[in-house]
Short mmCIF file of C-alpha atoms in Angstrom, two decimals:
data_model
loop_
_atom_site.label_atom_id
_atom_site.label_comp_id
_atom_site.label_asym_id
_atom_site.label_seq_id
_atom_site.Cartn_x
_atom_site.Cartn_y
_atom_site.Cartn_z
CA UNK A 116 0.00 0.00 0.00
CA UNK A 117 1.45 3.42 -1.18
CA UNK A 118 -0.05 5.76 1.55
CA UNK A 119 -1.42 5.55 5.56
CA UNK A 120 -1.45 8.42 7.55
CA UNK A 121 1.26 8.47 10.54
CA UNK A 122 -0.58 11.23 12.62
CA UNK A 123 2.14 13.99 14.02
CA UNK A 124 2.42 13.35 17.59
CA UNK A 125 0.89 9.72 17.78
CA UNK A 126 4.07 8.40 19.54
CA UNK A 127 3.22 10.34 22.24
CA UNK A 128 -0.33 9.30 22.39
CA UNK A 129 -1.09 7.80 25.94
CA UNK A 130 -1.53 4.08 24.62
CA UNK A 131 1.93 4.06 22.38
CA UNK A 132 3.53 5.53 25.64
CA UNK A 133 2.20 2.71 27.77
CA UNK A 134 3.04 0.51 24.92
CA UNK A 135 6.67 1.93 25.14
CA UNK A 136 6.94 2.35 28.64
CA UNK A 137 6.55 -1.96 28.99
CA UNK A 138 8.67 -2.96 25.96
CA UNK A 139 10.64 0.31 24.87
CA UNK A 140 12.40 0.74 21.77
CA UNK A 141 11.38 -2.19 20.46
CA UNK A 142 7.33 -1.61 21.27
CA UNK A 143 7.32 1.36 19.10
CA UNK A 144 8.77 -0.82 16.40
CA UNK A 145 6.38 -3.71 16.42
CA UNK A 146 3.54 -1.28 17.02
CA UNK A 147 4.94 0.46 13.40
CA UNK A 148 5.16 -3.13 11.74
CA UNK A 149 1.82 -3.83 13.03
CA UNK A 150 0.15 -0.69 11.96
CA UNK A 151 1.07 -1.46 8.17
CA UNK A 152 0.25 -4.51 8.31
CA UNK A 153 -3.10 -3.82 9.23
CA UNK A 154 -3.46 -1.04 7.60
CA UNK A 155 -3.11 -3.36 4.25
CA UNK A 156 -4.81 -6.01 5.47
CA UNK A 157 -7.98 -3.19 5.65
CA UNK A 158 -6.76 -2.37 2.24
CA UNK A 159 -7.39 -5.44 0.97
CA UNK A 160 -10.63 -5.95 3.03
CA UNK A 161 -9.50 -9.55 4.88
CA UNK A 162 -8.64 -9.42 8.96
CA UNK A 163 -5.71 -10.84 9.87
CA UNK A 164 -5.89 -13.09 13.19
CA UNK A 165 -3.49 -12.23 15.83
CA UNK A 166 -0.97 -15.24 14.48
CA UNK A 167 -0.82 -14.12 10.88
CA UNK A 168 0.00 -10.73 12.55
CA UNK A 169 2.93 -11.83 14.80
CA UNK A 170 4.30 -14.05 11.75
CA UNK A 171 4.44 -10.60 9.58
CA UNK A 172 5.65 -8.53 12.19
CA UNK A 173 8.30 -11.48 13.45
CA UNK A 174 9.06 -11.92 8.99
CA UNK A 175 8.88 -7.85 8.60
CA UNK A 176 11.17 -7.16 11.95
CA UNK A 177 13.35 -10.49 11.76
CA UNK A 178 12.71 -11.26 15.59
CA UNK A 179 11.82 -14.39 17.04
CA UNK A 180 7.81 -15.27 16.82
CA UNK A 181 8.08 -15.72 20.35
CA UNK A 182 9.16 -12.19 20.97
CA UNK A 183 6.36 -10.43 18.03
CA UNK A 184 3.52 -12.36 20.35
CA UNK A 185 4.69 -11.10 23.74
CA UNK A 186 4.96 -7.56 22.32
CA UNK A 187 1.92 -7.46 20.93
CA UNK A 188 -0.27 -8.85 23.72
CA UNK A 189 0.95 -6.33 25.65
CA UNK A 190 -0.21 -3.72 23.04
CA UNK A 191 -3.45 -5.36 23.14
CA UNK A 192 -3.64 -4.90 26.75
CA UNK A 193 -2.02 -1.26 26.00
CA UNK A 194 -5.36 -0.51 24.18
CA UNK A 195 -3.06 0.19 20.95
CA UNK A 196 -5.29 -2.41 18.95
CA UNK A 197 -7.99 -4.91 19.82
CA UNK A 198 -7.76 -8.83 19.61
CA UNK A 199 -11.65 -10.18 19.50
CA UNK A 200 -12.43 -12.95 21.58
CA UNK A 201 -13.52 -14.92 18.72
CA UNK A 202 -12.29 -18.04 17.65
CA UNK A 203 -9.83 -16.93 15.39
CA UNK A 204 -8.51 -14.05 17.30
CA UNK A 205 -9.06 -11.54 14.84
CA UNK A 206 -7.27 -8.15 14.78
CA UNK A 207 -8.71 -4.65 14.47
CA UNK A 208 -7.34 -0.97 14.74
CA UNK A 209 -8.47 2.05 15.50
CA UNK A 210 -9.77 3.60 12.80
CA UNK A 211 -7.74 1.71 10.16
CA UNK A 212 -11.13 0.56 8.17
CA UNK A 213 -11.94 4.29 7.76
CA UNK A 214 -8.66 5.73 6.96
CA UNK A 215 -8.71 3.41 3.64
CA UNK A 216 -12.39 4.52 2.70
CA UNK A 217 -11.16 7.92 2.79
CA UNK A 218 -7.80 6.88 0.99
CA UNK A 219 -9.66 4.74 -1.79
CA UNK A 220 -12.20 8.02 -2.00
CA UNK A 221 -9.32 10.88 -2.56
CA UNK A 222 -7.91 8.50 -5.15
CA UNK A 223 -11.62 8.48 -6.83
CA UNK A 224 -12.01 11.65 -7.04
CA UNK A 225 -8.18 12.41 -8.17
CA UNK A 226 -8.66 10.22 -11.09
CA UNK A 227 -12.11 11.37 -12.01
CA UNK A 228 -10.51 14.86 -12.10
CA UNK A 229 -7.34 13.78 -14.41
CA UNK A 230 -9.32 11.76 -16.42
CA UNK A 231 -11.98 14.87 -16.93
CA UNK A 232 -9.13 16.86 -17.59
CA UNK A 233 -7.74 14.66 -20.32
CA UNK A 234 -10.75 14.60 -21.91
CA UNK A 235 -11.01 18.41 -21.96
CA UNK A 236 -7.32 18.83 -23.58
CA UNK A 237 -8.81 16.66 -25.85
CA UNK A 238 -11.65 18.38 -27.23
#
């Protein structure tokens, strides 16, 4: 996927501190793996459970599986994403869903406008 928004100031956002505050350095990183992953997953319109997510994150950050699933439970429990209590554990952000609708929109309305434009050049 070619574009997500990465609000200004969303590090410091009270769950990514928590997030950081338990696993430092390296929370901030999975949480940023995560987020894309998500965020393409939403693209695509599939949810990923929570062990496709720790395998791309683990793949995407080359750190053990082990590791990706103890760092993201505890940004679960950070509030940073939700993990339903269904039985495949499926993922979902914040707000990821809607940030693509408005993505996929913008890019609707860009090409309706260079494609109306080409036609007027034409003409």
């Amino acid at each position: 996927m070619s574009w997500y928004p990465q609000p200004i100031g969303e590090l410091d956002s009270p769950r990514v501190r928590r997030l950081t505050d338990s696993c430092g350095a390296e929370g901030a990183g999975v949480w940023l793996a995560a987020k894309c992953e998500l965020y393409r997953a939403a693209a695509e319109g599939i949810q990923l459970t929570f062990d496709e997510l720790s395998r791309a994150v683990s793949r995407d950050l080359g750190i053990s599986r082990k590791k990706s699933q103890s760092v993201l439970e505890t940004a679960a429990k950070c509030g940073v994403f939700e993990v339903k209590n269904d039985e495949k554990r499926t993922v979902s952000g914040y707000g990821f869903q809607q940030e693509v609708e408005r993505y996929n929109s913008i890019s609707d309305q860009r090409k309706r406008a260079a494609n109306a434009r080409w036609w007027n050049d034409k003409v």
